[in-house]
Tab-separated table of C-alpha atoms and ligand atoms in Angstrom:
chain	number	residue	atom	x	y	z
A	1	UNK	CA	0.000	0.000	0.000
A	2	UNK	CA	2.704	2.430	1.023
A	3	UNK	CA	4.430	1.571	-2.231
A	4	UNK	CA	1.269	2.499	-4.141
A	5	UNK	CA	1.524	6.114	-3.036
A	6	UNK	CA	4.478	6.620	-5.385
A	7	UNK	CA	2.221	6.082	-8.407
A	8	UNK	CA	0.216	8.872	-10.023
A	9	UNK	CA	-2.923	7.863	-11.864
A	10	UNK	CA	-5.197	10.082	-13.953
A	11	UNK	CA	-8.879	9.184	-14.242
A	12	UNK	CA	-10.584	10.783	-17.257
A	13	UNK	CA	-14.311	10.243	-17.895
A	14	UNK	CA	-17.105	12.729	-18.581
A	15	UNK	CA	-19.541	10.758	-16.387
A	16	UNK	CA	-18.901	12.092	-12.867
A	17	UNK	CA	-20.244	8.927	-11.245
A	18	UNK	CA	-17.594	6.852	-13.006
A	19	UNK	CA	-14.772	9.293	-12.393
A	20	UNK	CA	-15.624	9.701	-8.708
A	21	UNK	CA	-16.175	5.997	-8.193
A	22	UNK	CA	-12.905	4.974	-9.821
A	23	UNK	CA	-10.795	7.566	-8.087
A	24	UNK	CA	-12.321	6.638	-4.694
A	25	UNK	CA	-11.401	3.002	-5.282
A	26	UNK	CA	-7.876	3.932	-6.361
A	27	UNK	CA	-7.407	6.197	-3.354
A	28	UNK	CA	-8.429	3.335	-1.084
A	29	UNK	CA	-5.630	1.332	-2.638
A	30	UNK	CA	-3.240	4.130	-1.785
A	31	UNK	CA	-2.601	5.568	-5.280
A	32	UNK	CA	-2.320	9.312	-5.939
A	33	UNK	CA	-5.211	10.137	-8.241
A	34	UNK	CA	-6.348	13.106	-10.296
A	35	UNK	CA	-9.803	13.475	-11.880
A	36	UNK	CA	-10.681	15.157	-15.142
A	37	UNK	CA	-13.893	15.246	-17.226
A	38	UNK	CA	-12.658	16.361	-20.637
A	39	UNK	CA	-10.291	14.670	-23.126
A	40	UNK	CA	-8.333	17.739	-24.159
A	41	UNK	CA	-7.737	18.678	-20.538
A	42	UNK	CA	-6.717	15.087	-19.861
A	43	UNK	CA	-4.077	15.226	-22.619
A	44	UNK	CA	-2.701	18.537	-21.331
A	45	UNK	CA	-2.261	17.001	-17.886
A	46	UNK	CA	-0.584	13.864	-19.239
A	47	UNK	CA	1.707	15.877	-21.450
A	48	UNK	CA	2.881	18.069	-18.602
A	49	UNK	CA	2.972	15.761	-15.642
A	50	UNK	CA	4.596	12.387	-15.304
A	51	UNK	CA	1.542	10.157	-14.754
A	52	UNK	CA	2.340	6.484	-14.456
A	53	UNK	CA	-1.062	5.481	-15.696
A	54	UNK	CA	-4.147	7.028	-17.234
A	55	UNK	CA	-7.613	5.487	-17.196
A	56	UNK	CA	-9.465	7.157	-20.030
A	57	UNK	CA	-12.978	6.844	-21.401
A	58	UNK	CA	-13.017	5.862	-25.039
A	59	UNK	CA	-15.828	8.342	-25.879
A	60	UNK	CA	-14.780	11.279	-23.687
A	61	UNK	CA	-15.541	14.676	-25.300
A	62	UNK	CA	-12.631	16.796	-26.542
A	63	UNK	CA	-9.843	14.433	-27.503
A	64	UNK	CA	-11.172	10.886	-27.246
A	65	UNK	CA	-9.393	7.959	-25.611
A	66	UNK	CA	-7.857	6.688	-28.838
A	67	UNK	CA	-6.492	10.103	-29.781
A	68	UNK	CA	-4.911	10.512	-26.366
A	69	UNK	CA	-3.345	7.059	-26.630
A	70	UNK	CA	-2.052	7.993	-30.061
A	71	UNK	CA	-0.382	11.174	-28.810
A	72	UNK	CA	1.183	9.357	-25.867
A	73	UNK	CA	2.764	6.833	-28.202
A	74	UNK	CA	3.824	9.482	-30.714
A	75	UNK	CA	5.551	11.512	-28.026
A	76	UNK	CA	7.172	8.368	-26.602
A	77	UNK	CA	5.732	9.082	-23.157
A	78	UNK	CA	6.015	6.169	-20.772
A	79	UNK	CA	2.502	6.608	-19.312
A	80	UNK	CA	0.479	3.386	-19.539
A	81	UNK	CA	-3.089	3.650	-20.818
A	82	UNK	CA	-6.165	1.697	-19.785
A	83	UNK	CA	-9.270	2.377	-21.842
A	84	UNK	CA	-12.703	2.594	-20.157
A	85	UNK	CA	-15.457	1.484	-22.467
A	86	UNK	CA	-19.190	0.921	-22.635
A	87	UNK	CA	-20.614	-2.417	-23.805
A	88	UNK	CA	-21.107	-1.243	-27.393
A	89	UNK	CA	-17.535	-0.247	-28.041
A	90	UNK	CA	-15.528	-3.261	-26.941
A	91	UNK	CA	-14.224	-3.898	-30.458
A	92	UNK	CA	-12.770	-0.390	-30.528
A	93	UNK	CA	-11.193	-1.021	-27.132
A	94	UNK	CA	-9.528	-4.106	-28.576
A	95	UNK	CA	-8.194	-1.912	-31.380
A	96	UNK	CA	-6.812	0.404	-28.699
A	97	UNK	CA	-4.896	-2.483	-27.169
A	98	UNK	CA	-3.333	-3.193	-30.519
A	99	UNK	CA	-2.312	0.457	-30.614
A	100	UNK	CA	-0.505	0.039	-27.304
A	101	UNK	CA	-3.098	0.428	-24.530
A	102	UNK	CA	-2.349	-1.889	-21.624
A	103	UNK	CA	-5.916	-3.191	-21.329
A	104	UNK	CA	-9.538	-2.054	-21.155
A	105	UNK	CA	-12.226	-1.936	-18.473
A	106	UNK	CA	-15.919	-2.226	-19.272
A	107	UNK	CA	-18.523	-0.133	-17.548
A	108	UNK	CA	-19.752	-0.605	-14.925
A	109	UNK	CA	-16.228	-1.248	-13.661
A	110	UNK	CA	-15.852	-4.233	-11.335
A	111	UNK	CA	-13.721	-3.206	-8.310
A	112	UNK	CA	-11.996	-6.592	-8.255
A	113	UNK	CA	-10.985	-6.347	-11.877
A	114	UNK	CA	-9.646	-2.882	-11.221
A	115	UNK	CA	-7.630	-4.172	-8.272
A	116	UNK	CA	-5.920	-6.835	-10.381
A	117	UNK	CA	-5.355	-4.882	-13.554
A	118	UNK	CA	-3.853	-1.703	-12.060
A	119	UNK	CA	-0.838	-3.309	-10.318
A	120	UNK	CA	-0.046	-5.227	-13.502
A	121	UNK	CA	-0.125	-2.128	-15.654
A	122	UNK	CA	2.127	-0.343	-13.158
A	123	UNK	CA	4.486	-3.268	-13.084
A	124	UNK	CA	4.905	-3.012	-16.839
A	125	UNK	CA	5.443	0.705	-16.454
A	126	UNK	CA	8.224	0.099	-13.919
A	127	UNK	CA	9.905	-2.301	-16.282
A	128	UNK	CA	9.765	0.065	-19.232
A	129	UNK	CA	11.145	2.884	-17.064
A	130	UNK	CA	14.048	0.779	-15.785
A	131	UNK	CA	14.938	-0.343	-19.290
A	132	UNK	CA	14.818	3.179	-20.569
A	133	UNK	CA	17.018	4.431	-17.748
A	134	UNK	CA	19.518	1.649	-18.344
A	135	UNK	CA	19.502	2.433	-22.042
A	136	UNK	CA	20.192	6.078	-21.337
A	137	UNK	CA	23.084	5.434	-18.979
A	138	UNK	CA	24.652	2.999	-21.408
A	139	UNK	CA	24.243	5.520	-24.207
A	140	UNK	CA	26.044	8.238	-22.284
A	141	UNK	CA	28.924	5.972	-21.374
A	142	UNK	CA	32.073	5.536	-23.371
A	143	UNK	CA	33.458	3.289	-20.676
A	144	UNK	CA	31.929	0.156	-19.317
A	145	UNK	CA	33.999	-1.502	-16.618
A	146	UNK	CA	37.458	-1.558	-18.256
A	147	UNK	CA	36.101	-1.450	-21.787
A	148	UNK	CA	36.244	1.601	-23.997
A	149	UNK	CA	33.824	2.088	-26.853
A	150	UNK	CA	30.353	3.378	-27.496
A	151	UNK	CA	29.730	1.948	-30.922
A	152	UNK	CA	26.281	0.332	-31.055
A	153	UNK	CA	27.925	-3.094	-31.385
A	154	UNK	CA	29.756	-2.523	-28.099
A	155	UNK	CA	26.622	-1.208	-26.411
A	156	UNK	CA	24.929	-4.413	-27.394
A	157	UNK	CA	27.781	-6.262	-25.682
A	158	UNK	CA	27.356	-4.155	-22.506
A	159	UNK	CA	23.628	-4.859	-22.475
A	160	UNK	CA	24.290	-8.586	-22.738
A	161	UNK	CA	26.881	-8.432	-19.953
A	162	UNK	CA	24.382	-6.581	-17.774
A	163	UNK	CA	21.625	-9.054	-18.349
A	164	UNK	CA	23.699	-12.185	-17.926
A	165	UNK	CA	26.024	-11.109	-15.079
A	166	UNK	CA	23.820	-12.008	-12.165
A	167	UNK	CA	22.499	-15.276	-13.518
A	168	UNK	CA	24.095	-18.683	-13.161
A	169	UNK	CA	24.312	-19.168	-16.934
A	170	UNK	CA	27.602	-20.230	-18.473
A	171	UNK	CA	28.769	-17.839	-21.147
A	172	UNK	CA	30.661	-18.319	-24.385
A	173	UNK	CA	32.533	-15.294	-25.688
A	174	UNK	CA	33.587	-15.298	-29.326
A	175	UNK	CA	35.550	-12.782	-31.343
A	176	UNK	CA	38.816	-12.352	-33.181
A	177	UNK	CA	42.089	-12.221	-31.321
A	178	UNK	CA	42.564	-9.009	-29.346
A	179	UNK	CA	38.918	-7.898	-29.366
A	180	UNK	CA	38.644	-7.910	-25.567
A	181	UNK	CA	37.191	-11.301	-24.709
A	182	UNK	CA	39.012	-11.500	-21.424
A	183	UNK	CA	37.852	-8.005	-20.485
A	184	UNK	CA	34.251	-9.061	-21.090
A	185	UNK	CA	34.749	-12.158	-18.933
A	186	UNK	CA	36.107	-10.008	-16.115
A	187	UNK	CA	33.241	-7.542	-16.491
A	188	UNK	CA	30.706	-10.355	-16.138
A	189	UNK	CA	32.487	-11.570	-13.019
A	190	UNK	CA	32.726	-8.098	-11.494
A	191	UNK	CA	29.054	-7.388	-12.092
A	192	UNK	CA	27.900	-10.711	-10.672
A	193	UNK	CA	27.159	-11.598	-7.078
A	194	UNK	CA	30.356	-13.679	-7.292
A	195	UNK	CA	32.460	-10.535	-7.602
A	196	UNK	CA	33.992	-11.117	-4.168
A	197	UNK	CA	34.897	-14.659	-5.139
A	198	UNK	CA	37.939	-15.641	-7.215
A	199	UNK	CA	38.339	-15.095	-10.967
A	200	UNK	CA	40.595	-17.826	-12.300
A	201	UNK	CA	41.757	-17.749	-15.930
A	202	UNK	CA	43.172	-20.784	-17.725
A	203	UNK	CA	44.542	-20.615	-21.240
A	204	UNK	CA	43.819	-23.999	-22.781
A	205	UNK	CA	46.566	-23.654	-25.405
A	206	UNK	CA	49.252	-23.052	-22.833
A	207	UNK	CA	49.484	-26.663	-21.669
A	208	UNK	CA	49.840	-30.141	-23.181
A	209	UNK	CA	46.832	-32.365	-22.461
A	210	UNK	CA	47.916	-34.121	-19.258
A	211	UNK	CA	49.128	-30.924	-17.713
A	212	UNK	CA	45.940	-29.108	-18.682
A	213	UNK	CA	43.826	-31.736	-16.917
A	214	UNK	CA	46.070	-31.472	-13.917
A	215	UNK	CA	45.649	-27.691	-13.988
A	216	UNK	CA	41.863	-27.945	-14.215
A	217	UNK	CA	41.109	-30.788	-11.838
A	218	UNK	CA	44.222	-31.054	-9.653
A	219	UNK	CA	45.623	-34.347	-8.372
A	220	UNK	CA	46.025	-36.488	-5.297
A	221	UNK	CA	49.372	-37.371	-3.845
A	222	UNK	CA	50.932	-40.191	-5.865
A	223	UNK	CA	48.543	-39.815	-8.830
A	224	UNK	CA	51.542	-39.987	-11.136
A	225	UNK	CA	55.313	-40.048	-10.837
A	226	UNK	CA	56.310	-36.735	-9.400
A	227	UNK	CA	52.991	-36.048	-7.692
A	228	UNK	CA	54.624	-35.775	-4.317
A	229	UNK	CA	51.765	-33.892	-2.715
A	230	UNK	CA	48.136	-33.207	-3.457
A	231	UNK	CA	47.240	-30.189	-5.551
A	232	UNK	CA	43.939	-28.385	-6.024
A	233	UNK	CA	43.011	-27.581	-9.639
A	234	UNK	CA	41.505	-24.411	-11.043
A	235	UNK	CA	37.979	-25.763	-10.604
A	236	UNK	CA	38.526	-25.914	-6.879
A	237	UNK	CA	40.345	-22.612	-6.758
A	238	UNK	CA	37.458	-20.928	-8.561
A	239	UNK	CA	34.892	-22.221	-6.046
A	240	UNK	CA	32.394	-19.456	-5.296
A	241	UNK	CA	33.694	-17.466	-8.242
A	242	UNK	CA	34.299	-17.646	-11.976
A	243	UNK	CA	36.483	-19.937	-14.061
A	244	UNK	CA	37.542	-18.406	-17.366
A	245	UNK	CA	38.574	-20.954	-19.981
A	246	UNK	CA	40.370	-19.158	-22.785
A	247	UNK	CA	40.786	-20.756	-26.230
A	248	UNK	CA	38.326	-23.515	-25.458
A	249	UNK	CA	38.476	-24.640	-29.125
A	250	UNK	CA	42.070	-25.744	-28.582
A	251	UNK	CA	41.195	-28.040	-25.687
A	252	UNK	CA	41.790	-31.766	-26.481
A	253	UNK	CA	38.576	-33.728	-27.104
A	254	UNK	CA	38.783	-36.023	-24.081
A	255	UNK	CA	39.508	-33.090	-21.784
A	256	UNK	CA	36.406	-31.454	-23.236
A	257	UNK	CA	34.441	-34.562	-22.302
A	258	UNK	CA	35.726	-34.383	-18.729
A	259	UNK	CA	34.913	-30.706	-18.571
A	260	UNK	CA	31.383	-31.360	-19.792
A	261	UNK	CA	30.850	-33.923	-17.069
A	262	UNK	CA	32.141	-31.533	-14.423
A	263	UNK	CA	29.808	-28.808	-15.712
A	264	UNK	CA	26.763	-31.036	-15.778
A	265	UNK	CA	27.272	-32.678	-12.431
A	266	UNK	CA	28.929	-29.734	-10.711
A	267	UNK	CA	31.331	-32.229	-9.199
A	268	UNK	CA	34.507	-33.983	-10.309
A	269	UNK	CA	37.476	-35.996	-9.061
A	270	UNK	CA	41.079	-34.947	-8.832
A	271	UNK	CA	43.479	-37.033	-10.965
A	272	UNK	CA	44.075	-40.247	-9.081
A	273	UNK	CA	41.323	-39.341	-6.619
A	274	UNK	CA	38.325	-41.374	-5.550
A	275	UNK	CA	36.439	-38.701	-3.695
A	276	UNK	CA	34.017	-36.469	-5.573
A	277	UNK	CA	34.546	-32.779	-5.036
A	278	UNK	CA	31.487	-30.533	-5.246
A	279	UNK	CA	32.026	-26.999	-6.482
A	280	UNK	CA	29.987	-23.904	-7.187
A	281	UNK	CA	31.695	-22.388	-10.211
A	282	UNK	CA	30.451	-20.274	-13.063
A	283	UNK	CA	32.293	-21.049	-16.280
A	284	UNK	CA	32.950	-18.463	-18.947
A	285	UNK	CA	34.665	-19.781	-22.056
A	286	UNK	CA	36.200	-17.904	-24.957
A	287	UNK	CA	37.426	-18.745	-28.407
A	288	UNK	CA	38.688	-16.791	-31.387
A	289	UNK	CA	37.669	-19.600	-33.708
A	290	UNK	CA	34.678	-19.531	-35.964
A	291	UNK	CA	32.208	-21.606	-33.941
A	292	UNK	CA	30.422	-23.201	-36.889
A	293	UNK	CA	33.723	-24.328	-38.302
A	294	UNK	CA	35.064	-25.503	-34.961
A	295	UNK	CA	31.921	-27.622	-34.525
A	296	UNK	CA	32.112	-28.991	-38.081
A	297	UNK	CA	35.841	-29.799	-37.671
A	298	UNK	CA	35.158	-31.492	-34.358
A	299	UNK	CA	37.535	-29.086	-32.603
A	300	UNK	CA	34.706	-28.214	-30.239
A	301	UNK	CA	32.355	-30.930	-28.981
A	302	UNK	CA	28.785	-30.106	-29.786
A	303	UNK	CA	27.420	-31.167	-26.373
A	304	UNK	CA	30.002	-29.015	-24.616
A	305	UNK	CA	29.193	-26.123	-26.911
A	306	UNK	CA	25.496	-26.289	-25.972
A	307	UNK	CA	26.346	-26.481	-22.299
A	308	UNK	CA	28.679	-23.470	-22.495
A	309	UNK	CA	26.736	-21.270	-24.855
A	310	UNK	CA	23.577	-20.780	-22.806
A	311	UNK	CA	24.550	-17.218	-23.522
A	312	UNK	CA	26.819	-16.257	-26.405
A	313	UNK	CA	28.516	-12.878	-26.667
A	314	UNK	CA	30.240	-12.049	-29.933
A	315	UNK	CA	32.747	-9.199	-29.938
A	316	UNK	CA	33.072	-7.043	-33.050
A	317	UNK	CA	36.482	-6.651	-34.685
A	318	UNK	CA	37.943	-3.165	-34.326
A	319	UNK	CA	37.573	-2.441	-38.053
A	320	UNK	CA	33.792	-2.721	-37.635
A	321	UNK	CA	33.680	-0.071	-34.922
A	322	UNK	CA	36.175	2.501	-36.075
A	323	UNK	CA	34.147	5.315	-34.481
A	324	UNK	CA	35.705	4.063	-31.234
A	325	UNK	CA	39.237	4.612	-32.513
A	326	UNK	CA	39.706	8.061	-30.962
A	327	UNK	CA	38.426	7.186	-27.472
A	328	UNK	CA	40.645	4.082	-27.528
A	329	UNK	CA	43.668	6.101	-28.630
A	330	UNK	CA	43.091	8.627	-25.846
A	331	UNK	CA	42.751	5.911	-23.253
A	332	UNK	CA	45.959	4.170	-24.324
A	333	UNK	CA	47.785	7.464	-24.616
A	334	UNK	CA	47.048	8.284	-20.999
A	335	UNK	CA	47.909	4.752	-19.832
A	336	UNK	CA	51.311	4.792	-21.544
A	337	UNK	CA	52.048	8.412	-20.709
A	338	UNK	CA	51.670	7.510	-17.088
A	339	UNK	CA	53.591	4.271	-17.365
A	340	UNK	CA	56.521	5.990	-19.106
A	341	UNK	CA	56.254	9.315	-17.260
A	342	UNK	CA	55.713	11.163	-20.520
A	343	UNK	CA	53.247	13.824	-21.515
A	344	UNK	CA	52.424	13.198	-25.159
A	345	UNK	CA	49.355	15.266	-26.019
A	346	UNK	CA	48.077	13.687	-29.219
A	347	UNK	CA	48.546	12.433	-32.737
A	348	UNK	CA	49.589	14.335	-35.853
A	349	UNK	CA	46.807	14.464	-38.505
A	350	UNK	CA	48.641	12.219	-41.005
A	351	UNK	CA	49.214	9.821	-38.160
A	352	UNK	CA	45.506	9.620	-37.358
A	353	UNK	CA	44.841	9.169	-41.024
A	354	UNK	CA	47.130	6.145	-41.192
A	355	UNK	CA	45.548	4.677	-38.060
A	356	UNK	CA	42.097	5.123	-39.565
A	357	UNK	CA	42.973	3.492	-42.864
A	358	UNK	CA	44.506	0.392	-41.359
A	359	UNK	CA	42.270	-2.639	-40.908
A	360	UNK	CA	43.649	-3.833	-37.531
A	361	UNK	CA	43.791	-7.621	-37.901
A	362	UNK	CA	45.115	-7.795	-34.316
A	363	UNK	CA	42.274	-5.564	-33.107
A	364	UNK	CA	42.454	-3.569	-29.858
A	365	UNK	CA	45.533	-5.424	-28.649
A	366	UNK	CA	47.416	-4.411	-31.793
A	367	UNK	CA	46.267	-0.813	-31.406
A	368	UNK	CA	47.368	-0.793	-27.788
A	369	UNK	CA	50.820	-2.088	-28.760
A	370	UNK	CA	51.136	0.491	-31.515
A	371	UNK	CA	50.343	3.313	-29.069
A	372	UNK	CA	52.731	1.961	-26.452
A	373	UNK	CA	55.564	1.805	-28.972
A	374	UNK	CA	54.767	5.287	-30.284
A	375	UNK	CA	54.703	6.835	-26.809
A	376	UNK	CA	58.073	5.282	-26.020
A	377	UNK	CA	59.605	6.453	-29.311
A	378	UNK	CA	58.173	9.968	-29.312
A	379	UNK	CA	60.290	12.808	-28.061
A	380	UNK	CA	57.901	15.750	-28.375
A	381	UNK	CA	54.275	16.664	-27.767
A	382	UNK	CA	52.777	14.768	-30.647
A	383	UNK	CA	53.034	11.317	-32.085
A	384	UNK	CA	54.162	11.497	-35.677
A	385	UNK	CA	54.024	9.101	-38.571
A	386	UNK	CA	57.615	8.034	-37.988
A	387	UNK	CA	56.647	6.717	-34.548
A	388	UNK	CA	54.199	4.234	-36.030
A	389	UNK	CA	55.191	0.870	-37.441
A	390	UNK	CA	54.490	0.452	-41.118
A	391	UNK	CA	50.773	-0.226	-40.825
A	392	UNK	CA	50.413	-1.413	-44.388
A	393	UNK	CA	53.013	-4.125	-43.830
A	394	UNK	CA	50.250	-6.692	-43.599
A	395	UNK	CA	48.691	-6.711	-47.061
A	396	UNK	CA	45.586	-4.615	-47.237
A	397	UNK	CA	42.930	-7.233	-47.679
A	398	UNK	CA	40.263	-4.726	-48.522
A	399	UNK	CA	41.633	-4.479	-52.030
A	400	UNK	CA	41.604	-8.186	-52.756
A	401	UNK	CA	38.752	-10.052	-51.181
A	402	UNK	CA	39.696	-13.161	-53.120
A	403	UNK	CA	42.194	-14.883	-50.838
A	404	UNK	CA	44.069	-16.393	-53.745
A	405	UNK	CA	44.334	-13.291	-55.923
A	406	UNK	CA	47.975	-12.681	-56.798
A	407	UNK	CA	49.076	-9.283	-57.934
A	408	UNK	CA	51.037	-9.466	-61.168
A	409	UNK	CA	54.027	-7.154	-61.345
A	410	UNK	CA	55.342	-7.839	-57.860
A	411	UNK	CA	58.569	-9.583	-56.947
A	412	UNK	CA	58.377	-13.219	-55.906
A	413	UNK	CA	59.614	-12.130	-52.513
A	414	UNK	CA	56.700	-9.717	-52.084
A	415	UNK	CA	54.205	-12.278	-53.287
A	416	UNK	CA	55.534	-14.852	-50.850
A	417	UNK	CA	55.296	-12.325	-48.059
A	418	UNK	CA	51.763	-11.436	-49.075
A	419	UNK	CA	50.636	-15.061	-49.149
A	420	UNK	CA	52.205	-15.744	-45.764
A	421	UNK	CA	50.457	-12.762	-44.147
A	422	UNK	CA	47.144	-13.647	-45.761
A	423	UNK	CA	47.368	-17.212	-44.529
A	424	UNK	CA	48.240	-15.976	-41.053
A	425	UNK	CA	45.241	-13.745	-41.141
A	426	UNK	CA	43.042	-16.611	-42.264
A	427	UNK	CA	44.299	-18.758	-39.382
A	428	UNK	CA	43.941	-15.842	-36.961
A	429	UNK	CA	47.686	-15.733	-36.402
A	430	UNK	CA	48.000	-19.428	-35.699
A	431	UNK	CA	51.496	-19.951	-37.073
A	432	UNK	CA	51.437	-23.740	-36.758
A	433	UNK	CA	48.272	-23.955	-38.816
A	434	UNK	CA	49.463	-21.409	-41.365
A	435	UNK	CA	52.724	-23.299	-41.823
A	436	UNK	CA	50.773	-26.523	-42.371
A	437	UNK	CA	48.575	-24.904	-45.012
A	438	UNK	CA	51.593	-23.450	-46.773
A	439	UNK	CA	53.476	-26.740	-46.608
A	440	UNK	CA	56.465	-25.320	-44.745
A	441	UNK	CA	57.869	-26.148	-41.328
A	442	UNK	CA	57.093	-23.972	-38.319
A	443	UNK	CA	60.772	-23.125	-38.174
A	444	UNK	CA	60.757	-21.838	-41.768
A	445	UNK	CA	57.662	-19.798	-40.925
A	446	UNK	CA	59.429	-18.183	-37.973
A	447	UNK	CA	62.547	-17.511	-40.040
A	448	UNK	CA	60.553	-15.839	-42.776
A	449	UNK	CA	58.568	-13.725	-40.345
A	450	UNK	CA	61.708	-12.616	-38.554
A	451	UNK	CA	63.139	-11.629	-41.912
A	452	UNK	CA	60.059	-9.551	-42.774
A	453	UNK	CA	60.049	-7.789	-39.427
A	454	UNK	CA	63.735	-7.054	-39.778
A	455	UNK	CA	63.126	-5.593	-43.239
A	456	UNK	CA	60.395	-3.425	-41.812
A	457	UNK	CA	62.615	-2.082	-39.053
A	458	UNK	CA	65.357	-1.344	-41.596
A	459	UNK	CA	62.885	0.440	-43.879
A	460	UNK	CA	61.731	2.533	-40.940
A	461	UNK	CA	65.217	3.488	-39.914
A	462	UNK	CA	66.253	4.545	-43.429
B	1	ATP	N1	37.232	-2.204	-25.493
B	1	ATP	C1	38.470	-2.149	-24.997
B	1	ATP	N2	38.855	-1.065	-24.292
B	1	ATP	C2	40.091	-0.993	-23.771
B	1	ATP	N3	41.017	-1.943	-23.897
B	1	ATP	C3	40.704	-3.041	-24.576
B	1	ATP	C4	39.410	-3.210	-25.168
B	1	ATP	N4	39.383	-4.395	-25.784
B	1	ATP	C5	40.586	-4.955	-25.606
B	1	ATP	N5	41.387	-4.153	-24.874
B	1	ATP	C6	42.792	-4.417	-24.499
B	1	ATP	O1	43.368	-5.165	-25.551
B	1	ATP	C7	44.126	-6.261	-25.053
B	1	ATP	C8	43.518	-7.546	-25.538
B	1	ATP	O2	42.304	-7.789	-24.863
B	1	ATP	P1	41.877	-9.270	-24.432
B	1	ATP	O3	43.040	-9.998	-23.856
B	1	ATP	O4	40.650	-9.178	-23.609
B	1	ATP	O5	41.551	-9.856	-25.887
B	1	ATP	P2	41.133	-11.308	-26.317
B	1	ATP	O6	39.918	-11.156	-27.149
B	1	ATP	O7	41.038	-12.172	-25.103
B	1	ATP	O8	42.315	-11.755	-27.249
B	1	ATP	P3	42.878	-13.260	-27.565
B	1	ATP	O9	41.821	-13.968	-28.380
B	1	ATP	O10	44.101	-12.995	-28.365
B	1	ATP	O11	43.119	-13.891	-26.248
B	1	ATP	C9	44.128	-6.120	-23.551
B	1	ATP	O12	45.296	-5.413	-23.187
B	1	ATP	C10	42.898	-5.303	-23.259
B	1	ATP	O13	43.067	-4.547	-22.096
B	2	MG	MG1	42.242	-13.763	-24.482
């Protein structure tokens, strides 16, 4: 009841008996009510005062109920509308609902119906208001947790993080390398009720299979040669918090099966252990692979994918949100100014131009590295072109969408370089895979890359 007094309701009907009766009933329920007997006056009140709800007679003189509803929707006002109607006009009232009215009441109004319908309409109003407020705060923000960017694609990401944070759902984050997947995982953790619990990150590519399983599940003393004491795995360490599994697509298949079991049963055994350990862990996984392909290749088990991807968040590559370039540059400039006790103020115009034209295959991470290097190299107030690496060094793929297109008129050396960079891009910088595709050894790949980087440095120095 006390809560009801925060709601303002307008009752508009030209029949005084109805208006009085309704507003008496509403007052008894504790709502703040205003009475009016004319449609035009009703609209003026709604337009100028924040009513939560208006009960309006369909046939009221002046502006009628439908016209008022129409104006409310046109002006994007958040006031909910309930139409009051006589027996003969129910079909019109149904029309009004299609036009956005919450519901209708037929005369004579049944007090019980009124008592059920009003709280529901107000509940919807609360929800709409909260969403709108959230929308507005997100819109005005260029920073969300540690993430910079207000491109619509990033806002969508923030909205998803907000809605999923405080649930128990596992989350799968996809996106190219360097797009900020780990930042998103941390944001989800920080916004969840687990924020005070641990955030444990495991990179699945960093370990060979046996060691990865040992990392995840731990072991008992004597589980294998060298297991001189027991060791808790990341699952145990993340108890009450979040376990972030990076590069899940690189996890060996049988480890994936074990992980799935642990997720489904919320319990597991340490290596060499007999006792089941029960944990309360939220798992967030990430991959820079194309999910469809990873599933088709069998790199990611389908059952595990469904278990992990209750909620999927896909991060846009930097080249698809270039309006965020400047805010990102400013952020990194201040980070690296501080770290290097420098006071670089900004970027020369031709420098910005080069940064804008580049397609950033390494995304935000690459941009961050470029700014760090430039801040270190710069001696004056501004970062100049000479402080940037040669940003066209990776072939500009915008010109040739056909991956196999070879430009005639280039030296064999340049063509080889181009093909190597394109293949690296295709494999998302996975050198092992790129070498396999190109039919060269990993060592040759490294040698060639070192040679190209060396050439680039020499070109820059000359
Ligand atoms: N929106 C952003 N705002 C500020 N910094 C960002 C943003 N996105 C990424 N970064 C920075 O870029 C770097 C890479 O981010 P992160 O490690 O989260 O990427 P990732 O998607 O996990 O990459 P990978 O697939 O290679 O692991 C980090 O230093 C991070 O702080
Ligand atoms: Mg990562």
